[in-house]
Amino acid sequence: MRIGELAEKARTKPSTLRYYEERGLLQPPERTPAGYRSYGDETVQRLEFIDRARAAGLTLAQTAEILEVRDAGGSPCGHVRDLLDRRLVEIDERMDDLLEL
């Protein structure tokens, strides 16, 4: 599927997809003979994961780390757990700061 179709399925913009590709969150797609990006269905699932990671408060850099582990064939579960545990500590600290105000 081309970038516009993927953006529509993922409820995002083509510019976001290009940015994710630049940041290494998306693998560079194959190109058609005319030079258009051609994405597979698995990219939709990857974008859904990126959205869930962002909703959990993870940065794009942290999300990229998780995807790197997974792409290398490893199980990122422990890494994800550590990142989320650290995120919870940050949220607790932020809540304490807000309560002090």
mmCIF file of N, CA and C in Angstrom:
data_model
loop_
_atom_site.group_PDB
_atom_site.id
_atom_site.type_symbol
_atom_site.label_atom_id
_atom_site.label_comp_id
_atom_site.label_asym_id
_atom_site.label_seq_id
_atom_site.Cartn_x
_atom_site.Cartn_y
_atom_site.Cartn_z
ATOM 1 N N MET A 1 0.846 -1.171 0.000
ATOM 2 C CA MET A 1 0.000 0.000 0.000
ATOM 3 C C MET A 1 0.891 1.233 0.000
ATOM 4 N N ARG A 2 0.410 2.297 -0.594
ATOM 5 C CA ARG A 2 1.174 3.529 -0.664
ATOM 6 C C ARG A 2 1.006 4.332 0.619
ATOM 7 N N ILE A 3 1.822 5.366 0.753
ATOM 8 C CA ILE A 3 1.901 6.106 2.005
ATOM 9 C C ILE A 3 0.564 6.740 2.394
ATOM 10 N N GLY A 4 -0.201 7.227 1.439
ATOM 11 C CA GLY A 4 -1.496 7.830 1.744
ATOM 12 C C GLY A 4 -2.477 6.823 2.303
ATOM 13 N N GLU A 5 -2.467 5.620 1.731
ATOM 14 C CA GLU A 5 -3.347 4.553 2.218
ATOM 15 C C GLU A 5 -2.962 4.141 3.631
ATOM 16 N N LEU A 6 -1.661 4.004 3.864
ATOM 17 C CA LEU A 6 -1.181 3.632 5.188
ATOM 18 C C LEU A 6 -1.541 4.708 6.211
ATOM 19 N N ALA A 7 -1.344 5.955 5.853
ATOM 20 C CA ALA A 7 -1.672 7.052 6.761
ATOM 21 C C ALA A 7 -3.152 7.019 7.125
ATOM 22 N N GLU A 8 -3.989 6.741 6.153
ATOM 23 C CA GLU A 8 -5.428 6.678 6.418
ATOM 24 C C GLU A 8 -5.763 5.520 7.358
ATOM 25 N N LYS A 9 -5.193 4.352 7.100
ATOM 26 C CA LYS A 9 -5.443 3.191 7.965
ATOM 27 C C LYS A 9 -4.944 3.425 9.382
ATOM 28 N N ALA A 10 -3.821 4.123 9.495
ATOM 29 C CA ALA A 10 -3.207 4.355 10.810
ATOM 30 C C ALA A 10 -3.715 5.640 11.461
ATOM 31 N N ARG A 11 -4.605 6.327 10.786
ATOM 32 C CA ARG A 11 -5.161 7.596 11.292
ATOM 33 C C ARG A 11 -4.067 8.597 11.628
ATOM 34 N N THR A 12 -3.168 8.786 10.685
ATOM 35 C CA THR A 12 -2.081 9.735 10.856
ATOM 36 C C THR A 12 -1.826 10.431 9.532
ATOM 37 N N LYS A 13 -0.732 11.161 9.452
ATOM 38 C CA LYS A 13 -0.397 11.910 8.252
ATOM 39 C C LYS A 13 0.811 11.279 7.568
ATOM 40 N N PRO A 14 0.903 11.404 6.260
ATOM 41 C CA PRO A 14 2.095 10.908 5.572
ATOM 42 C C PRO A 14 3.389 11.511 6.113
ATOM 43 N N SER A 15 3.345 12.779 6.522
ATOM 44 C CA SER A 15 4.560 13.412 7.063
ATOM 45 C C SER A 15 5.011 12.718 8.349
ATOM 46 N N THR A 16 4.051 12.254 9.147
ATOM 47 C CA THR A 16 4.392 11.519 10.364
ATOM 48 C C THR A 16 5.080 10.208 10.011
ATOM 49 N N LEU A 17 4.585 9.537 8.995
ATOM 50 C CA LEU A 17 5.185 8.271 8.570
ATOM 51 C C LEU A 17 6.608 8.490 8.067
ATOM 52 N N ARG A 18 6.831 9.557 7.322
ATOM 53 C CA ARG A 18 8.184 9.853 6.853
ATOM 54 C C ARG A 18 9.118 10.158 8.037
ATOM 55 N N TYR A 19 8.586 10.884 9.016
ATOM 56 C CA TYR A 19 9.364 11.204 10.217
ATOM 57 C C TYR A 19 9.729 9.926 10.976
ATOM 58 N N TYR A 20 8.768 9.041 11.152
ATOM 59 C CA TYR A 20 9.041 7.772 11.829
ATOM 60 C C TYR A 20 10.097 6.975 11.067
ATOM 61 N N GLU A 21 10.048 7.032 9.762
ATOM 62 C CA GLU A 21 11.049 6.335 8.956
ATOM 63 C C GLU A 21 12.430 6.953 9.195
ATOM 64 N N GLU A 22 12.503 8.280 9.225
ATOM 65 C CA GLU A 22 13.778 8.960 9.490
ATOM 66 C C GLU A 22 14.329 8.610 10.867
ATOM 67 N N ARG A 23 13.440 8.480 11.854
ATOM 68 C CA ARG A 23 13.850 8.180 13.230
ATOM 69 C C ARG A 23 14.154 6.694 13.445
ATOM 70 N N GLY A 24 13.884 5.857 12.451
ATOM 71 C CA GLY A 24 14.167 4.434 12.568
ATOM 72 C C GLY A 24 13.039 3.626 13.179
ATOM 73 N N LEU A 25 11.880 4.250 13.408
ATOM 74 C CA LEU A 25 10.742 3.510 13.956
ATOM 75 C C LEU A 25 10.088 2.625 12.896
ATOM 76 N N LEU A 26 10.154 3.055 11.661
ATOM 77 C CA LEU A 26 9.658 2.261 10.540
ATOM 78 C C LEU A 26 10.835 1.897 9.652
ATOM 79 N N GLN A 27 10.840 0.667 9.193
ATOM 80 C CA GLN A 27 11.871 0.242 8.264
ATOM 81 C C GLN A 27 11.650 0.961 6.934
ATOM 82 N N PRO A 28 12.719 1.298 6.222
ATOM 83 C CA PRO A 28 12.515 1.905 4.909
ATOM 84 C C PRO A 28 11.706 0.945 4.021
ATOM 85 N N PRO A 29 10.631 1.444 3.444
ATOM 86 C CA PRO A 29 9.788 0.553 2.652
ATOM 87 C C PRO A 29 10.402 0.273 1.287
ATOM 88 N N GLU A 30 9.885 -0.762 0.666
ATOM 89 C CA GLU A 30 10.277 -1.019 -0.713
ATOM 90 C C GLU A 30 9.702 0.098 -1.564
ATOM 91 N N ARG A 31 10.229 0.243 -2.737
ATOM 92 C CA ARG A 31 9.762 1.282 -3.651
ATOM 93 C C ARG A 31 9.197 0.637 -4.910
ATOM 94 N N THR A 32 8.171 1.262 -5.427
ATOM 95 C CA THR A 32 7.604 0.810 -6.702
ATOM 96 C C THR A 32 8.550 1.254 -7.813
ATOM 97 N N PRO A 33 8.384 0.734 -9.031
ATOM 98 C CA PRO A 33 9.231 1.194 -10.143
ATOM 99 C C PRO A 33 9.144 2.715 -10.362
ATOM 100 N N ALA A 34 8.009 3.305 -9.985
ATOM 101 C CA ALA A 34 7.849 4.756 -10.133
ATOM 102 C C ALA A 34 8.450 5.519 -8.950
ATOM 103 N N GLY A 35 8.970 4.806 -7.938
ATOM 104 C CA GLY A 35 9.609 5.443 -6.801
ATOM 105 C C GLY A 35 8.714 5.688 -5.599
ATOM 106 N N TYR A 36 7.451 5.259 -5.668
ATOM 107 C CA TYR A 36 6.549 5.430 -4.534
ATOM 108 C C TYR A 36 6.878 4.432 -3.435
ATOM 109 N N ARG A 37 6.679 4.855 -2.194
ATOM 110 C CA ARG A 37 6.849 3.936 -1.074
ATOM 111 C C ARG A 37 5.751 2.877 -1.142
ATOM 112 N N SER A 38 6.123 1.636 -0.822
ATOM 113 C CA SER A 38 5.162 0.544 -0.829
ATOM 114 C C SER A 38 5.278 -0.222 0.491
ATOM 115 N N TYR A 39 4.257 -0.080 1.332
ATOM 116 C CA TYR A 39 4.275 -0.668 2.670
ATOM 117 C C TYR A 39 3.452 -1.956 2.702
ATOM 118 N N GLY A 40 3.856 -2.870 3.572
ATOM 119 C CA GLY A 40 3.103 -4.098 3.803
ATOM 120 C C GLY A 40 2.129 -3.925 4.952
ATOM 121 N N ASP A 41 1.227 -4.882 5.101
ATOM 122 C CA ASP A 41 0.223 -4.825 6.165
ATOM 123 C C ASP A 41 0.841 -4.832 7.562
ATOM 124 N N GLU A 42 2.021 -5.417 7.716
ATOM 125 C CA GLU A 42 2.661 -5.475 9.026
ATOM 126 C C GLU A 42 3.009 -4.078 9.546
ATOM 127 N N THR A 43 3.131 -3.116 8.652
ATOM 128 C CA THR A 43 3.447 -1.754 9.073
ATOM 129 C C THR A 43 2.300 -1.146 9.865
ATOM 130 N N VAL A 44 1.069 -1.518 9.546
ATOM 131 C CA VAL A 44 -0.092 -1.021 10.299
ATOM 132 C C VAL A 44 0.013 -1.483 11.744
ATOM 133 N N GLN A 45 0.376 -2.742 11.953
ATOM 134 C CA GLN A 45 0.522 -3.270 13.310
ATOM 135 C C GLN A 45 1.652 -2.560 14.049
ATOM 136 N N ARG A 46 2.722 -2.268 13.357
ATOM 137 C CA ARG A 46 3.847 -1.567 13.970
ATOM 138 C C ARG A 46 3.424 -0.158 14.404
ATOM 139 N N LEU A 47 2.641 0.505 13.561
ATOM 140 C CA LEU A 47 2.155 1.845 13.906
ATOM 141 C C LEU A 47 1.193 1.797 15.086
ATOM 142 N N GLU A 48 0.384 0.751 15.174
ATOM 143 C CA GLU A 48 -0.502 0.591 16.327
ATOM 144 C C GLU A 48 0.319 0.441 17.605
ATOM 145 N N PHE A 49 1.423 -0.298 17.530
ATOM 146 C CA PHE A 49 2.299 -0.442 18.689
ATOM 147 C C PHE A 49 2.901 0.910 19.080
ATOM 148 N N ILE A 50 3.354 1.666 18.096
ATOM 149 C CA ILE A 50 3.937 2.979 18.363
ATOM 150 C C ILE A 50 2.907 3.877 19.049
ATOM 151 N N ASP A 51 1.673 3.841 18.581
ATOM 152 C CA ASP A 51 0.613 4.637 19.210
ATOM 153 C C ASP A 51 0.373 4.220 20.653
ATOM 154 N N ARG A 52 0.356 2.914 20.907
ATOM 155 C CA ARG A 52 0.148 2.439 22.281
ATOM 156 C C ARG A 52 1.304 2.842 23.179
ATOM 157 N N ALA A 53 2.517 2.789 22.650
ATOM 158 C CA ALA A 53 3.690 3.193 23.438
ATOM 159 C C ALA A 53 3.622 4.689 23.767
ATOM 160 N N ARG A 54 3.221 5.487 22.807
ATOM 161 C CA ARG A 54 3.089 6.931 23.056
ATOM 162 C C ARG A 54 1.992 7.196 24.081
ATOM 163 N N ALA A 55 0.887 6.467 23.993
ATOM 164 C CA ALA A 55 -0.212 6.641 24.950
ATOM 165 C C ALA A 55 0.229 6.271 26.368
ATOM 166 N N ALA A 56 1.177 5.347 26.477
ATOM 167 C CA ALA A 56 1.696 4.947 27.784
ATOM 168 C C ALA A 56 2.736 5.942 28.303
ATOM 169 N N GLY A 57 3.069 6.942 27.492
ATOM 170 C CA GLY A 57 4.009 7.961 27.924
ATOM 171 C C GLY A 57 5.451 7.696 27.545
ATOM 172 N N LEU A 58 5.694 6.691 26.706
ATOM 173 C CA LEU A 58 7.063 6.425 26.277
ATOM 174 C C LEU A 58 7.452 7.391 25.174
ATOM 175 N N THR A 59 8.708 7.761 25.153
ATOM 176 C CA THR A 59 9.208 8.648 24.115
ATOM 177 C C THR A 59 9.422 7.855 22.823
ATOM 178 N N LEU A 60 9.596 8.581 21.731
ATOM 179 C CA LEU A 60 9.892 7.897 20.471
ATOM 180 C C LEU A 60 11.231 7.176 20.540
ATOM 181 N N ALA A 61 12.186 7.742 21.255
ATOM 182 C CA ALA A 61 13.490 7.086 21.410
ATOM 183 C C ALA A 61 13.344 5.770 22.169
ATOM 184 N N GLN A 62 12.546 5.769 23.236
ATOM 185 C CA GLN A 62 12.316 4.532 23.990
ATOM 186 C C GLN A 62 11.576 3.514 23.136
ATOM 187 N N THR A 63 10.619 3.988 22.373
ATOM 188 C CA THR A 63 9.865 3.090 21.490
ATOM 189 C C THR A 63 10.790 2.490 20.445
ATOM 190 N N ALA A 64 11.697 3.294 19.926
ATOM 191 C CA ALA A 64 12.660 2.796 18.942
ATOM 192 C C ALA A 64 13.543 1.710 19.548
ATOM 193 N N GLU A 65 13.937 1.879 20.816
ATOM 194 C CA GLU A 65 14.745 0.850 21.498
ATOM 195 C C GLU A 65 13.988 -0.471 21.553
ATOM 196 N N ILE A 66 12.724 -0.400 21.919
ATOM 197 C CA ILE A 66 11.894 -1.613 22.015
ATOM 198 C C ILE A 66 11.814 -2.291 20.658
ATOM 199 N N LEU A 67 11.572 -1.506 19.628
ATOM 200 C CA LEU A 67 11.445 -2.063 18.285
ATOM 201 C C LEU A 67 12.762 -2.662 17.798
ATOM 202 N N GLU A 68 13.879 -2.053 18.186
ATOM 203 C CA GLU A 68 15.189 -2.600 17.812
ATOM 204 C C GLU A 68 15.388 -3.987 18.411
ATOM 205 N N VAL A 69 15.030 -4.142 19.688
ATOM 206 C CA VAL A 69 15.160 -5.446 20.345
ATOM 207 C C VAL A 69 14.287 -6.469 19.628
ATOM 208 N N ARG A 70 13.054 -6.086 19.339
ATOM 209 C CA ARG A 70 12.135 -7.000 18.659
ATOM 210 C C ARG A 70 12.614 -7.334 17.252
ATOM 211 N N ASP A 71 13.108 -6.329 16.523
ATOM 212 C CA ASP A 71 13.584 -6.555 15.160
ATOM 213 C C ASP A 71 14.808 -7.469 15.128
ATOM 214 N N ALA A 72 15.592 -7.442 16.203
ATOM 215 C CA ALA A 72 16.777 -8.301 16.283
ATOM 216 C C ALA A 72 16.422 -9.723 16.695
ATOM 217 N N GLY A 73 15.120 -9.975 16.928
ATOM 218 C CA GLY A 73 14.684 -11.316 17.282
ATOM 219 C C GLY A 73 14.583 -11.566 18.769
ATOM 220 N N GLY A 74 14.857 -10.542 19.558
ATOM 221 C CA GLY A 74 14.776 -10.691 21.004
ATOM 222 C C GLY A 74 13.378 -10.428 21.527
ATOM 223 N N SER A 75 13.193 -10.756 22.787
ATOM 224 C CA SER A 75 11.931 -10.486 23.460
ATOM 225 C C SER A 75 12.092 -9.213 24.278
ATOM 226 N N PRO A 76 11.381 -8.156 23.909
ATOM 227 C CA PRO A 76 11.561 -6.880 24.603
ATOM 228 C C PRO A 76 10.758 -6.751 25.893
ATOM 229 N N CYS A 77 10.119 -7.813 26.350
ATOM 230 C CA CYS A 77 9.216 -7.716 27.505
ATOM 231 C C CYS A 77 9.888 -7.123 28.741
ATOM 232 N N GLY A 78 11.057 -7.598 29.080
ATOM 233 C CA GLY A 78 11.757 -7.088 30.258
ATOM 234 C C GLY A 78 12.124 -5.627 30.095
ATOM 235 N N HIS A 79 12.560 -5.275 28.924
ATOM 236 C CA HIS A 79 12.924 -3.881 28.640
ATOM 237 C C HIS A 79 11.691 -2.977 28.738
ATOM 238 N N VAL A 80 10.588 -3.434 28.190
ATOM 239 C CA VAL A 80 9.342 -2.666 28.252
ATOM 240 C C VAL A 80 8.908 -2.495 29.703
ATOM 241 N N ARG A 81 8.975 -3.550 30.470
ATOM 242 C CA ARG A 81 8.593 -3.494 31.881
ATOM 243 C C ARG A 81 9.448 -2.468 32.631
ATOM 244 N N ASP A 82 10.758 -2.481 32.378
ATOM 245 C CA ASP A 82 11.653 -1.515 33.024
ATOM 246 C C ASP A 82 11.303 -0.081 32.639
ATOM 247 N N LEU A 83 11.044 0.138 31.349
ATOM 248 C CA LEU A 83 10.687 1.484 30.895
ATOM 249 C C LEU A 83 9.385 1.957 31.528
ATOM 250 N N LEU A 84 8.395 1.072 31.594
ATOM 251 C CA LEU A 84 7.110 1.453 32.172
ATOM 252 C C LEU A 84 7.218 1.676 33.683
ATOM 253 N N ASP A 85 8.049 0.873 34.352
ATOM 254 C CA ASP A 85 8.265 1.080 35.787
ATOM 255 C C ASP A 85 8.884 2.460 36.037
ATOM 256 N N ARG A 86 9.875 2.826 35.214
ATOM 257 C CA ARG A 86 10.490 4.145 35.349
ATOM 258 C C ARG A 86 9.476 5.247 35.061
ATOM 259 N N ARG A 87 8.612 5.012 34.083
ATOM 260 C CA ARG A 87 7.582 5.998 33.740
ATOM 261 C C ARG A 87 6.621 6.194 34.905
ATOM 262 N N LEU A 88 6.258 5.110 35.574
ATOM 263 C CA LEU A 88 5.372 5.216 36.735
ATOM 264 C C LEU A 88 6.014 6.028 37.864
ATOM 265 N N VAL A 89 7.299 5.848 38.077
ATOM 266 C CA VAL A 89 8.018 6.628 39.093
ATOM 267 C C VAL A 89 7.986 8.105 38.712
ATOM 268 N N GLU A 90 8.205 8.410 37.428
ATOM 269 C CA GLU A 90 8.158 9.801 36.970
ATOM 270 C C GLU A 90 6.777 10.409 37.193
ATOM 271 N N ILE A 91 5.743 9.643 36.903
ATOM 272 C CA ILE A 91 4.366 10.127 37.091
ATOM 273 C C ILE A 91 4.092 10.377 38.569
ATOM 274 N N ASP A 92 4.514 9.445 39.422
ATOM 275 C CA ASP A 92 4.331 9.625 40.873
ATOM 276 C C ASP A 92 5.041 10.880 41.362
ATOM 277 N N GLU A 93 6.266 11.101 40.887
ATOM 278 C CA GLU A 93 7.016 12.290 41.289
ATOM 279 C C GLU A 93 6.316 13.556 40.807
ATOM 280 N N ARG A 94 5.803 13.525 39.622
ATOM 281 C CA ARG A 94 5.085 14.679 39.053
ATOM 282 C C ARG A 94 3.815 14.958 39.849
ATOM 283 N N MET A 95 3.109 13.898 40.234
ATOM 284 C CA MET A 95 1.896 14.068 41.038
ATOM 285 C C MET A 95 2.229 14.683 42.394
ATOM 286 N N ASP A 96 3.312 14.234 43.009
ATOM 287 C CA ASP A 96 3.754 14.811 44.284
ATOM 288 C C ASP A 96 4.049 16.303 44.131
ATOM 289 N N ASP A 97 4.745 16.646 43.039
ATOM 290 C CA ASP A 97 5.057 18.050 42.776
ATOM 291 C C ASP A 97 3.785 18.872 42.618
ATOM 292 N N LEU A 98 2.810 18.332 41.917
ATOM 293 C CA LEU A 98 1.552 19.050 41.709
ATOM 294 C C LEU A 98 0.763 19.201 43.005
ATOM 295 N N LEU A 99 0.812 18.176 43.847
ATOM 296 C CA LEU A 99 0.120 18.272 45.125
ATOM 297 C C LEU A 99 0.735 19.352 46.018
ATOM 298 N N GLU A 100 2.041 19.507 45.933
ATOM 299 C CA GLU A 100 2.725 20.555 46.703
ATOM 300 C C GLU A 100 2.291 21.946 46.265
ATOM 301 N N LEU A 101 1.978 22.086 45.000
ATOM 302 C CA LEU A 101 1.525 23.394 44.504
ATOM 303 C C LEU A 101 0.172 23.736 45.098
#
